[in-house]
Coordinates of C-alpha atoms and ligand atoms in Angstrom, one line a residue:
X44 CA 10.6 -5.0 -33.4
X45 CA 12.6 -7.3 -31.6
X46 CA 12.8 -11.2 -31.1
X47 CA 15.1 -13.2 -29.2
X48 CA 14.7 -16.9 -30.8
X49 CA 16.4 -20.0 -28.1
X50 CA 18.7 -17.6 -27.1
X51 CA 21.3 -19.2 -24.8
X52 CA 24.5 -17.9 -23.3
X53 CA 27.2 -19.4 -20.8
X54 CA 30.2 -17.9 -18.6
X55 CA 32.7 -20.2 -16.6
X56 CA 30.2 -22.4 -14.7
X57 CA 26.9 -20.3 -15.0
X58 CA 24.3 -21.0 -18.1
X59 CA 23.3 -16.8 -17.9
X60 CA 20.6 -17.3 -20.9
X61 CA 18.9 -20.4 -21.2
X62 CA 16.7 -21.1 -24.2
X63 CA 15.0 -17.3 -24.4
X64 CA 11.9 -16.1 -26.4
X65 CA 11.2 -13.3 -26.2
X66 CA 9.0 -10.8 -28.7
X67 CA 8.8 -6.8 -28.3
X68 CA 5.7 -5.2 -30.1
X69 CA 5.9 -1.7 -31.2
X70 CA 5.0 1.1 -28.8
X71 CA 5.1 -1.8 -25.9
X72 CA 7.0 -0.9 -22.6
X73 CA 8.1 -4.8 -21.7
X74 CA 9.6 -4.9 -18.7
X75 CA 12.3 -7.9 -17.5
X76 CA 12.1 -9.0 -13.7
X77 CA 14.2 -11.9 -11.5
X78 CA 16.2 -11.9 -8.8
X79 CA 19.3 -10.3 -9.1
X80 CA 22.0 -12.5 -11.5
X81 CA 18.7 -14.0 -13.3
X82 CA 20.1 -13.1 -16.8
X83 CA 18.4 -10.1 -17.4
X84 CA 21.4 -7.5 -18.0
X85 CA 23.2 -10.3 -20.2
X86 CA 19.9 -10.3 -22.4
X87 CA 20.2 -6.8 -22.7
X88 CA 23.8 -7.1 -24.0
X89 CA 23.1 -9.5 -26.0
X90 CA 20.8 -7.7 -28.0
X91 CA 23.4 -4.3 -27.5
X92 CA 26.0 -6.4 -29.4
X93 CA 27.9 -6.6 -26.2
X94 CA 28.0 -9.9 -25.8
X95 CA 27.5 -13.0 -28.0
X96 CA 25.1 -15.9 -27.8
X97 CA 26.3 -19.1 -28.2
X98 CA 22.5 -20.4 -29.6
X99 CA 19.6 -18.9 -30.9
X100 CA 19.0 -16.1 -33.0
X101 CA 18.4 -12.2 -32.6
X102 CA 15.9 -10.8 -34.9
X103 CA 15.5 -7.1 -35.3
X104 CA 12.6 -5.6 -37.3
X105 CA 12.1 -9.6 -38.4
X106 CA 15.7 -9.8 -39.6
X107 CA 17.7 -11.7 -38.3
X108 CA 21.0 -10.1 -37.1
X109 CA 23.6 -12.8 -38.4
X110 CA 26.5 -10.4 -36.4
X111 CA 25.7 -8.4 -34.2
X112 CA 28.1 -5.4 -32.2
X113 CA 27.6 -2.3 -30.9
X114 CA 27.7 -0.1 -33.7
X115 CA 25.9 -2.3 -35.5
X116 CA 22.5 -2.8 -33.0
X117 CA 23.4 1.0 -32.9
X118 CA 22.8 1.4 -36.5
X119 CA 19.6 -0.9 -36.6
X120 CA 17.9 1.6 -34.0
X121 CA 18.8 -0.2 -30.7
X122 CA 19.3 2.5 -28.1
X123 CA 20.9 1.3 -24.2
X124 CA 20.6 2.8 -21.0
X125 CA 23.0 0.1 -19.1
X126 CA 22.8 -0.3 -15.6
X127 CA 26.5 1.0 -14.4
X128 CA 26.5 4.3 -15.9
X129 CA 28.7 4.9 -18.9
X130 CA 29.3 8.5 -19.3
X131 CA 32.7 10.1 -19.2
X132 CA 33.2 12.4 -16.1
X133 CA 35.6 14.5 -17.5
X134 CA 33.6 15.2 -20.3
X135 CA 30.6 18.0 -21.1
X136 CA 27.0 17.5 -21.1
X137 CA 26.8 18.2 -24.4
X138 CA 30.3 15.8 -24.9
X139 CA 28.6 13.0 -23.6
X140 CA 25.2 13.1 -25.2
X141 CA 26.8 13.5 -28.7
X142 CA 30.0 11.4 -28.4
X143 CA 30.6 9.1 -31.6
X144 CA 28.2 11.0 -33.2
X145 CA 29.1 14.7 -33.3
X146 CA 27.7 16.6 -35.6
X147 CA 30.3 18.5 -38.2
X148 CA 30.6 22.0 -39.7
X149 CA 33.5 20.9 -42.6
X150 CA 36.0 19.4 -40.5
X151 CA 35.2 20.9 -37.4
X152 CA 32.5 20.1 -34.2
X153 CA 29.2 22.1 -34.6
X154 CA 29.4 23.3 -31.1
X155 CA 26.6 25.7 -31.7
X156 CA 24.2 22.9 -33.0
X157 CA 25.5 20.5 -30.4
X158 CA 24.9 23.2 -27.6
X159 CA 21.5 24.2 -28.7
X160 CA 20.1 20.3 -29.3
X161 CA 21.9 19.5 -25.7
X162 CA 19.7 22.3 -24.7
X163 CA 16.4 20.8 -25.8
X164 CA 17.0 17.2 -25.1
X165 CA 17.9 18.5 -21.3
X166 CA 14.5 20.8 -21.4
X167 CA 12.5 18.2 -22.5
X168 CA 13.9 16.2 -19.2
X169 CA 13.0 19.6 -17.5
X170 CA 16.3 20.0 -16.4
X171 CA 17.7 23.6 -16.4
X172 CA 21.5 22.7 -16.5
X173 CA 24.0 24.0 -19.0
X174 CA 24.9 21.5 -21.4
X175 CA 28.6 22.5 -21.1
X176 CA 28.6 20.8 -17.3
X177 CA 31.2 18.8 -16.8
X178 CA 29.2 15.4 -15.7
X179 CA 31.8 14.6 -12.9
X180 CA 30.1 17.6 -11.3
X181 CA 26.5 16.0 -11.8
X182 CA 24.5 13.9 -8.8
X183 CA 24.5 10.7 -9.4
X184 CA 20.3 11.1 -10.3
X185 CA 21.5 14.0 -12.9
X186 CA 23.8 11.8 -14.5
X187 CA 21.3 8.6 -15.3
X188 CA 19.0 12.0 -16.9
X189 CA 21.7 12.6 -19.1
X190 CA 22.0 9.4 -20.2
X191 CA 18.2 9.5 -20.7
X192 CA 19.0 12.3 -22.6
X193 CA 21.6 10.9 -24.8
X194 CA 19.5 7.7 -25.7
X195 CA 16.5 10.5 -26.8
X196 CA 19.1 12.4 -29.1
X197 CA 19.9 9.0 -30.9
X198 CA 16.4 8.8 -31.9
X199 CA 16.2 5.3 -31.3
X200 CA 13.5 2.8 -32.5
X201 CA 13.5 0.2 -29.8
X202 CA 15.3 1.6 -26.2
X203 CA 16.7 -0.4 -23.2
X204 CA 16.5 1.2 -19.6
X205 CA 18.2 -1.1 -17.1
X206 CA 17.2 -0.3 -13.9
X207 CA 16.8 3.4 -14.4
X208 CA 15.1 4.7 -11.6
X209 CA 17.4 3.0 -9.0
X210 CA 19.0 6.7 -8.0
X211 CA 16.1 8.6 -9.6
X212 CA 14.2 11.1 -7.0
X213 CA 10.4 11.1 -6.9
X214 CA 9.9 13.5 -9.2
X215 CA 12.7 12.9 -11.7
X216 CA 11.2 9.2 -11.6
X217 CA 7.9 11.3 -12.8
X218 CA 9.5 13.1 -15.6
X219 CA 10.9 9.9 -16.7
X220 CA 7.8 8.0 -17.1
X221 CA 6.2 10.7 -18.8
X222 CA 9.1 10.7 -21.5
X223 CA 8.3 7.0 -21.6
X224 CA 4.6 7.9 -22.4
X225 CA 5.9 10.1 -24.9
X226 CA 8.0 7.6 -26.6
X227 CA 5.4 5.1 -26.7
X228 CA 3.3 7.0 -28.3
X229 CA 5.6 7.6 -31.2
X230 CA 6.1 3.8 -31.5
X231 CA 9.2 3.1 -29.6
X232 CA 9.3 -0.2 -28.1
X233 CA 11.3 -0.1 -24.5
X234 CA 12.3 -2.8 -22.8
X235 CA 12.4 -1.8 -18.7
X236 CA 14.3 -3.4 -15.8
X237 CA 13.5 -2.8 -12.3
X238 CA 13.3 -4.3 -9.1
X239 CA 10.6 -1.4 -7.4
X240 CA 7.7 -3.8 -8.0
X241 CA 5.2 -0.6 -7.9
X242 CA 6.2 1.3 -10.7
X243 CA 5.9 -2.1 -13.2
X244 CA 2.2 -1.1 -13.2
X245 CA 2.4 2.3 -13.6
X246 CA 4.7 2.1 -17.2
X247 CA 4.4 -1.4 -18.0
X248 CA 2.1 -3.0 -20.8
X249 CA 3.4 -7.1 -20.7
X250 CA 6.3 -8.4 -18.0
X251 CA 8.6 -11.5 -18.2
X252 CA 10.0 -12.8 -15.1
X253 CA 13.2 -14.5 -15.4
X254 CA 14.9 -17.1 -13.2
X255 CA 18.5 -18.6 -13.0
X256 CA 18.6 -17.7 -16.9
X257 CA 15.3 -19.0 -17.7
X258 CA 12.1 -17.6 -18.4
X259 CA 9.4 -18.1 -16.4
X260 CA 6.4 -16.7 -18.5
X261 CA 5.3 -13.6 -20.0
X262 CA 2.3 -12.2 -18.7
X263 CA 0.1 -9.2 -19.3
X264 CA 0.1 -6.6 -16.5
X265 CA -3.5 -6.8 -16.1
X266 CA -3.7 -10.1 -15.7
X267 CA -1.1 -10.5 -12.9
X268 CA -1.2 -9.1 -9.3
X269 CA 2.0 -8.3 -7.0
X270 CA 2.0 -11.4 -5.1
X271 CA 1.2 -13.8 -7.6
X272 CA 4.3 -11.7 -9.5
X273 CA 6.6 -11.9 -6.2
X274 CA 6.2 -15.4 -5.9
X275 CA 7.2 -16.2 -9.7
X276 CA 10.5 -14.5 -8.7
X277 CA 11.4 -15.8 -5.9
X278 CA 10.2 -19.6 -6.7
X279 CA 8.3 -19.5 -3.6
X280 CA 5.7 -17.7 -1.2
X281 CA 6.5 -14.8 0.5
X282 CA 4.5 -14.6 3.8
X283 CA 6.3 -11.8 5.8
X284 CA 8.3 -9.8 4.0
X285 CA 9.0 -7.7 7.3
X286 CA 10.3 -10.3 10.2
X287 CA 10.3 -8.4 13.0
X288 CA 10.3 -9.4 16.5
X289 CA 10.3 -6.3 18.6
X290 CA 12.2 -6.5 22.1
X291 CA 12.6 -4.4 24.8
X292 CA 15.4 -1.5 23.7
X293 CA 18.5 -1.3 25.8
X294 CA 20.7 1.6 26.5
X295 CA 21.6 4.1 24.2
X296 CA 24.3 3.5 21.4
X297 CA 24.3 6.4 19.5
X298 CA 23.5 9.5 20.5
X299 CA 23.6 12.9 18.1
X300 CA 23.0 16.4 19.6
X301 CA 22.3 19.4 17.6
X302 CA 24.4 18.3 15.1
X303 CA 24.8 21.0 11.9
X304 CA 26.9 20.3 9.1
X305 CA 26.8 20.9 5.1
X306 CA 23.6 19.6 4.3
X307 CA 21.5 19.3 7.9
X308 CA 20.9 21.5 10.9
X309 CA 20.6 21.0 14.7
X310 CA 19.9 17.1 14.0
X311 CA 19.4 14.7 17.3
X312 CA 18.5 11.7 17.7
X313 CA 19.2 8.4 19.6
X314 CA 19.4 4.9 18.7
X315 CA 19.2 2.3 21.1
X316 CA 20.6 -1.5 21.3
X317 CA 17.9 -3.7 20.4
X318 CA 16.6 -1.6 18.0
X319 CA 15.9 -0.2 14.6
X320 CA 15.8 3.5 13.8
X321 CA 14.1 4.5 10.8
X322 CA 15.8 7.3 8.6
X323 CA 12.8 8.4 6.0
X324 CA 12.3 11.4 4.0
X325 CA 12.6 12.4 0.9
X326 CA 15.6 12.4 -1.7
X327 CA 17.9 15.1 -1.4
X328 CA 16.4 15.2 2.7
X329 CA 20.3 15.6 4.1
X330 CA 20.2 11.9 5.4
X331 CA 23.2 10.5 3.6
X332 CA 25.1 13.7 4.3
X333 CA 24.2 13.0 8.1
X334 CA 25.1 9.7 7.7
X335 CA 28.7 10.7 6.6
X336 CA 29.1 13.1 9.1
X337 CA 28.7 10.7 11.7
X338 CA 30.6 8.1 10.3
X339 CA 33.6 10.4 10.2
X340 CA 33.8 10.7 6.2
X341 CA 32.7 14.3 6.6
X342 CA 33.1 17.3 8.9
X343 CA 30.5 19.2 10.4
X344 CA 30.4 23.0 12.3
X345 CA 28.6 22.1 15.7
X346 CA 27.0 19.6 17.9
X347 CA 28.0 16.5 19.7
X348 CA 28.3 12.6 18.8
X349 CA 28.2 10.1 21.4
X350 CA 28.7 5.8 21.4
X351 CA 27.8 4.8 24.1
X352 CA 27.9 7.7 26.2
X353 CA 31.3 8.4 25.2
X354 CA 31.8 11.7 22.3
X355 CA 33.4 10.8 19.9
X356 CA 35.9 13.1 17.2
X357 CA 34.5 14.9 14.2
X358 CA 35.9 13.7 10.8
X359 CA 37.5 10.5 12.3
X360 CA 36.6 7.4 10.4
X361 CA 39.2 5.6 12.6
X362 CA 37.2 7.2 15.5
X363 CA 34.1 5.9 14.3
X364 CA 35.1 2.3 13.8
X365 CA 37.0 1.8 17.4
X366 CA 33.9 3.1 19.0
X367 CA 32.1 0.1 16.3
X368 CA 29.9 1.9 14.2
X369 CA 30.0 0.4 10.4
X370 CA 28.4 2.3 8.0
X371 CA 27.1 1.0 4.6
X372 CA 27.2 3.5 1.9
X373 CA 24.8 4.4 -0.5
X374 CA 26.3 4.2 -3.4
X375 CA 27.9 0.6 -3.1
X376 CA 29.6 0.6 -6.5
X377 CA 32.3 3.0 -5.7
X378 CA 32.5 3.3 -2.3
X379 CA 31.9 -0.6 -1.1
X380 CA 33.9 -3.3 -3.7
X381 CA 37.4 -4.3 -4.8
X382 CA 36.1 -5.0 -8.4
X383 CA 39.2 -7.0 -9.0
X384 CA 38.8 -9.0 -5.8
X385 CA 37.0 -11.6 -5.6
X386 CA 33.8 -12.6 -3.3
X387 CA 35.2 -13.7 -0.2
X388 CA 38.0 -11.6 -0.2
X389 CA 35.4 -8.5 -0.4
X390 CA 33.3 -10.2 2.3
X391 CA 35.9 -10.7 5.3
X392 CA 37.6 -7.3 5.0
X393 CA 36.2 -6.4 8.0
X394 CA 36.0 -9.4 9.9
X395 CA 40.0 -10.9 9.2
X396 CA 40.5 -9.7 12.8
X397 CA 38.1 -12.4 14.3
X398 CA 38.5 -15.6 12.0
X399 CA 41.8 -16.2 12.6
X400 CA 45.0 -16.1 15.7
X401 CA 47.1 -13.5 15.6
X402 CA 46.8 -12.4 12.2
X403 CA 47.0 -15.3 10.5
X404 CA 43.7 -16.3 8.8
X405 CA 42.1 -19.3 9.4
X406 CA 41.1 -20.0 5.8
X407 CA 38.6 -23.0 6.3
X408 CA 36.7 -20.8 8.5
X409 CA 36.7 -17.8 6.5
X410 CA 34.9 -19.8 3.7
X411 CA 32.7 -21.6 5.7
X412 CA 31.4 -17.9 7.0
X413 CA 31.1 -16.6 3.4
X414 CA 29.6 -19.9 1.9
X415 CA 27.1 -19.1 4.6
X416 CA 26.2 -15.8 3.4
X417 CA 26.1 -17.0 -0.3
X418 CA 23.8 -19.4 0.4
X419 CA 21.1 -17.4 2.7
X420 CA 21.1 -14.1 0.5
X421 CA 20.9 -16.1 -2.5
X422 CA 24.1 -14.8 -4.1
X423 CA 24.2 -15.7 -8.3
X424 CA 27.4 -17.3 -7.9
X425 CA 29.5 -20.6 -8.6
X426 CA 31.9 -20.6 -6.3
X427 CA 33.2 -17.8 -3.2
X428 CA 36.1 -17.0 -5.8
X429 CA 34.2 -15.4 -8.9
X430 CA 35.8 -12.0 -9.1
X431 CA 33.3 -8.9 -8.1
X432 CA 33.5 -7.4 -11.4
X433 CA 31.9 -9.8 -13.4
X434 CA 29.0 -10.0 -11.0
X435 CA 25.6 -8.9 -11.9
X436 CA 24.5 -5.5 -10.4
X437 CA 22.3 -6.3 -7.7
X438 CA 24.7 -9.3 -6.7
X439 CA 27.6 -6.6 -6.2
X440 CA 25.2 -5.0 -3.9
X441 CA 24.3 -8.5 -1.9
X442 CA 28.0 -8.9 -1.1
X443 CA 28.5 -5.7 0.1
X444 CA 25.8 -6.1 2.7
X445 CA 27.5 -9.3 3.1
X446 CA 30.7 -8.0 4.3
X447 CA 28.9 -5.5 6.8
X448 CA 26.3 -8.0 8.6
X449 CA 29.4 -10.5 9.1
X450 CA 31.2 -7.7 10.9
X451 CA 30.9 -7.5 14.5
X452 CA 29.2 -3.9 15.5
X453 CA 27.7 -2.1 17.9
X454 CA 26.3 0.5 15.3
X455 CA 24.8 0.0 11.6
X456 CA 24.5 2.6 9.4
X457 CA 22.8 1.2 6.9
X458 CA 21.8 3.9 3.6
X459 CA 19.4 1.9 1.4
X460 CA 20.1 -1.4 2.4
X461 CA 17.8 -2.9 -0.1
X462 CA 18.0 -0.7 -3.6
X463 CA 18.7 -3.0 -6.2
X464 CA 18.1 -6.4 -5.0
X465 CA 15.6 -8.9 -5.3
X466 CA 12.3 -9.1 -3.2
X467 CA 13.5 -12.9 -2.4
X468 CA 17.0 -11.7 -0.8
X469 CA 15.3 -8.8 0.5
X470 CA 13.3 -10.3 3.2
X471 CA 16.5 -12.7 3.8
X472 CA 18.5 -9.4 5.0
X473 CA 15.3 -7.9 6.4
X474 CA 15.9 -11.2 8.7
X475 CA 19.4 -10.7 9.4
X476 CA 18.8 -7.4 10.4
X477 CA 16.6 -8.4 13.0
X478 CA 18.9 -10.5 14.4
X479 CA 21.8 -8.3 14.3
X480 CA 19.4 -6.1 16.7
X481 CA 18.6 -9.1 18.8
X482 CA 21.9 -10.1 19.5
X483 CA 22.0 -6.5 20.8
X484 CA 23.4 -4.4 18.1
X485 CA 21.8 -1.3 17.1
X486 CA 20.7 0.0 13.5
X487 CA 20.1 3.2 12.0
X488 CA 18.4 2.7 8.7
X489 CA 18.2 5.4 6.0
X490 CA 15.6 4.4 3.2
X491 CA 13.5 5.8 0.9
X492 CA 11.4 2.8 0.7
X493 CA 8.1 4.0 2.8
X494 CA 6.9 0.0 2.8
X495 CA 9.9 -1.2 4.1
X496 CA 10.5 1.6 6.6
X497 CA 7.2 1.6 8.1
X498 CA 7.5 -2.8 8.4
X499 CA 11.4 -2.9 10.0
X500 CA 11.5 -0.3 12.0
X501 CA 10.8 0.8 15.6
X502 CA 11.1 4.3 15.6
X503 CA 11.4 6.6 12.6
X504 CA 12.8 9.6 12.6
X505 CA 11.5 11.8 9.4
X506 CA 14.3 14.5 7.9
X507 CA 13.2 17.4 5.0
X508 CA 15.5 19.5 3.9
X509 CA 18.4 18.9 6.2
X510 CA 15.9 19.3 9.1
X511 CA 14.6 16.9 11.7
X512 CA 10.5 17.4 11.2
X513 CA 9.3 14.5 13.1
X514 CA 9.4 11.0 15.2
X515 CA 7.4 8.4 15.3
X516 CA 6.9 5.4 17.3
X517 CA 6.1 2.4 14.9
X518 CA 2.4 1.8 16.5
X519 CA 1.5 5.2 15.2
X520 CA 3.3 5.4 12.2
X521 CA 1.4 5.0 8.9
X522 CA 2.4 6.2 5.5
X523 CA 0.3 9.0 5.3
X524 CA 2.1 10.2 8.4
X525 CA 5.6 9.8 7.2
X526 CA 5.2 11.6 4.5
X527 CA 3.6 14.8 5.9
X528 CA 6.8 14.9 7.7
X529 CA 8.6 14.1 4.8
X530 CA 6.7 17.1 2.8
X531 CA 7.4 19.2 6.4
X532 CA 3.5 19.9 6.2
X533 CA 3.2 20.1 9.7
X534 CA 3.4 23.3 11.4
X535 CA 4.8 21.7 15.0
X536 CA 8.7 20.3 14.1
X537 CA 10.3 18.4 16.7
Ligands
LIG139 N1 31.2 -11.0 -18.1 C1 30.8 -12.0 -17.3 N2 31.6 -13.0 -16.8 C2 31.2 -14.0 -16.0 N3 29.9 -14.1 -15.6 C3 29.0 -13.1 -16.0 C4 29.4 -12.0 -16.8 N4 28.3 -11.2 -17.0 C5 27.3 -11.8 -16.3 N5 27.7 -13.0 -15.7 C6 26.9 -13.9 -14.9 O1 25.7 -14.1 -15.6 C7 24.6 -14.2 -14.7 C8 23.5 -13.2 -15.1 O2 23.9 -11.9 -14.8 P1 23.1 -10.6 -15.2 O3 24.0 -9.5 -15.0 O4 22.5 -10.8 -16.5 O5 22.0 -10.6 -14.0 P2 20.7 -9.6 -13.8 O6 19.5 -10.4 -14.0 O7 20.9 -8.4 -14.7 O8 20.9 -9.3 -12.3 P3 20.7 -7.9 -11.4 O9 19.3 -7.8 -11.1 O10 21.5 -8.1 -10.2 O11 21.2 -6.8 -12.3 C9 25.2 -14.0 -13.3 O12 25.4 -15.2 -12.7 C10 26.5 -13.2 -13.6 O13 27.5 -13.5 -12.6
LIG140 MG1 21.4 -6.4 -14.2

C-alpha cells in the first residue's frame, strides 16, 4: 500500500531520514519504534505531504507520488493522526471531524447529516458525547478520540496513529485497539508509533526500529522478544532499568492532611527526604488534580499542607516555590516550554538564580550545565541553541525534565515523568532521580506506569476516585496489589 524507496531527509545539521525502506502490506498494523528524535514523526510527514524528501521515492498503491502535499496523500487515501493534536478548540465535534470536507445541501452545510454521521463515528468509539461539543471543553484523552474519529469518517485506506495512546485511559486504549482490529480487518494498513513497549504485541503484526534516522531492521513481532527489541533501540544493553539504591529516609518534607479539593477527598500523606513516593492509580484517580492543589495552581475547601513542618498557603504558587517544591506538569506541551525559545534558554529558567552573581548570568557555565543534560538524557540535538519548537515530541518532553532536575529543590512533583520518551533516556532520568533523593531531596511521583512505579519507588501511595485506598511499602508491593487498590477492591481503605 505503501513504500518508502532511499528515503532521506535533512534539517540544519541533523540528517532526520537516512536512506529508508520501508513496505506496508494491506491489513498490516506496522509499527515505528526509536528513541525519541529517531526520525519517526518526519517519516510520517513525509508520507502526509508535510514535508519533502530530498532523495528517494514515495510510492503509494505501487505509484510513485512524483509531488506529494497534503491534499494530495489526502486524496490517495492517506489518513494522519499526528502526534501534537490538531483540532480546533473553538470549533464543534462535529466541526472538527468534518472540516475541509463538509458535506453540502445546495450551497449550504448539511448540519443534519453532519450531526447524525458525528453521531455514529463517536458511538462506534463508544463515546456518548454530543457532537456539537465544543472540543476546547474535551479532556485531553477525548480529544485524541475525536481525532480517531475524524481519521474513521475519511474512510482512509492506509492510517497513521503517532503515538496515540500517550493520554489514552485504560479502557479508551481498549476501544482503540479494537477499532484497530476492526480496520484491519477491512484491509486498512496502519502504521503505529509508540513508546509503551507492551502494547506493540498486543496490535502489532511487523515492527521497524529506527535509530538517529536510520533503520535498524524490520522484524516480525513473533520473532522478537522485549529485550532483544529494547536493546535495538537504545544501541546497547539495558541491565537495570530501575537504579535504585534505597537509604535511610530523613525527616518529613511534605506533609498533606485531610486535604479535599475538586477532584479528591481527605487525602494525607507524607514524603520524606531521601525518598520516593509513589502516586499510582488509575486515570481519571484525582492525582494530577492533587498535584495542583498542592503546588498552588489550584484551590482546595479543607485540610492542611506542610514543608517542612511549616503550612504553607492554599492557591500560592509563589508559596509553593519559596518553601522549594517544583512540580512538573503532566501535560508538558502547554504547561512546560517556550516553543520559541530555544534549549538552554528553556532549561535554566529555574536555575538563572544560582549560575550566575547577582543577576548577571554566567554564560559559560550555563552551557556547560545544559551540555551536561544534553548529553546524559540523550537529547536529538545539534547544538544547546535549536529552538524547542522544531524539536521532536519526546525530546520537548526530555528538556522539560531537564529544566526541573537542574533546579535545586527540596520537593519534586513529578506527573508522568517518563510518558513519551525512550526506554534508553528513561532509565538515564530513572538515575537522576535517584540521586536527586540521595542528595536529600524528596520526590513525589505520579505515574500510571505499574512497572516503573513498583521498581523506583519506596512507598506508594494508591488513589481511586479522588480517594486515598491504600499504602504500600515497596517490599510488599507487587502489581497485583496496586491495582486492587487502584480498582478500590478492598473493603479496608486507609
Ligand atoms: N521542522 C524541523 N526543523 C528542524 N529540525 C527538525 C524539524 N522536524 C524534525 N526535526 C529534527 O529531525 C529529527 C527527527 O525528529 P522526529 O520528530 O522525526 O523524531 P521522532 O522519532 O518522531 O521522535 P519522538 O519519539 O520524540 O516523537 C530530530 O532531530 C528533530 O529535531
Ligand atoms: Mg515523533
Amino acid at each position: 500500500m505503501v513504500e518508502f524507496r532511499h528515503i532521506t531527509k535533512r534539517f540544519p545539521g541533523v540528517l532526520a531520514l537516512d536512506d529508508i525502506n520501508i513496505e506496508l502490506k494491506p491489513g498490516e498494523v506496522h509499527v515505528l519504534i526509536g528513541e525519541n528524535g529517531a526520525g519517526k514523526s518526519t517519516l510520517m510527514k513525509v508520507l502526509s505531504g508535510a514535508y519533502k524528501q530530498d532523495e528517494g521515492e514515495l510510492l503509494i498503491d505501487g505509484k510513485v507520488v512524483e509531488k506529494n502535499s497534503p491534499i494530495i496523500s489526502s486524496s490517495l487515501g492517506i489518513g494522519m493522526i499526528y502526534q501534537e493534536l490538531n483540532l480546533i478548540p473553538e470549533l464543534s465535534i462535529m466541526k472538527n471531524i468534518f472540516l475541509g470536507n463538509e458535506k453540502k445541501k445546495g450551497i449550504f452545510d448539511d448540519k443534519k447529516y453532519m450531526y447524525q454521521k458525528s453521531k455514529e463515528y463517536l458511538s462506534m468509539l463508544h463515546l456518548d458525547i454530543d457532537p456539537n461539543t465544543l472540543v476546547k471543553n474535551l479532556g485531553v484523552g477525548t480529544q485524541q478520540m475525536v481525532e480517531i474519529a475524524k481519521a474513521i469518517s475519511k474512510n482512509s485506506k492506509v492510517l497513521v496513529l503517532d503515538e496515540p495512546t500517550s493520554s489514552l485511559t485504560d479502557s479508551e486504549i481498549k476501544e482503540l485497539f479494537s477499532i484497530i482490529k476492526m480496520l484491519k480487518e477491512k484491509g486498512v494498513g496502519m502504521f503505529y508509533i509508540s513508546h509503551r513497549l507492551e502494547e506493540l504485541y498486543e496490535v502489532g503484526d511487523r515492527v521497524t526500529i529506527m535509530r538517529d534516522g536510520t533503520k535498524v531492521g524490520t522484524y516480525d513481532l513473533n520473532e522478537i522478544k522485549m529485550d532483544e527489541m529494547i536493546e535495538k533501540i537504545a544501541g546497547r544493553k539495558i541491565e537495570n532499568l530501575y537504579p535504585r539504591n534505597r537509604i535511610k529516609h530523613g525527616d518529613c518534607v511534605l506533609e498533606v492532611k485531610n486535604l479535599t479539593g475538586k477532584g479528591f477527598e481527605n487525602i494525607s500523606l507524607k514524603v520524606y527526604s531521601g525518598e520516593i513516593a509513589g502516586l499510582s492509580g488509575l486515570v481519571g484517580a484525582g492525582r494530577t488534580e492533587l498535584a495542583r492543589a498542592i503546588f498552588g495552581i489550584d484551590n482546595y475547601t479543607s485540610g492542611e499542607i506542610f514543608v517542612n513542618g511549616v503550612k504553607i498557603n492554599k492557591n500560592s504558587t509563589g508559596e509553593a516555590v519559596k518553601a522549594g517544591i517544583g512540580l512538573l506538569p503532566e501535560d508538558r506541551k502547554i504547561q512546560g516550554l517556550a516553543l520559541k525559545k530555544n534549549i538552554r534558554e528553556n532549561m535554566v529558567i529555574t536555575v538563572l538564580s544560582s549560575l550566575g552573581k547577582k543577576g548577571v548570568v554566567n554564560l559559560k557555565k550555563e552551557k556547560e550545565v545544559c551540555q551536561k543534560y544534553v548529553d546524559e538524557l540523550e537529547i536529538a540535538t545539534p547544538t544547546i541553541e535549536k529552538l524547542a519548537g522544531f524539536l521532536s515530541g519526546g525530546t520537548q518532553q526530555k528538556v522539560v525534565i531537564a529544566k526541573w532536575l537542574m533546579a535545586n529543590l527540596k520537593l519534586f512533583i513529578f506527573d508522568e515523568p517518563t510518558r513519551g520518551i525512550d526506554v534508553g533516556a528513561k532509565s538515564e532520568i530513572y538515575r537522576l532521580m535517584d540521586e536527586l533523593v540521595a542528595k536529600g531531596a524528596a520526590v513525589l511521583m505520579i505515574s500510571s506506569d505499574l512497572p516503573e512505579v513498583l521498581g523506583m519507588s519506596d512507598r506508594i501511595y494508591v488513589m481511586s476516585q479522588g480517594k486515598m485506598t491504600g499504602c504500600l511499602n515497596h517490599d510488599e508491593a507487587d502489581q497485583n496489589l496496586v491495582l486492587t487498590y487502584a480498582y478500590n477492591q478492598k473493603e479496608e481503605a486507609v
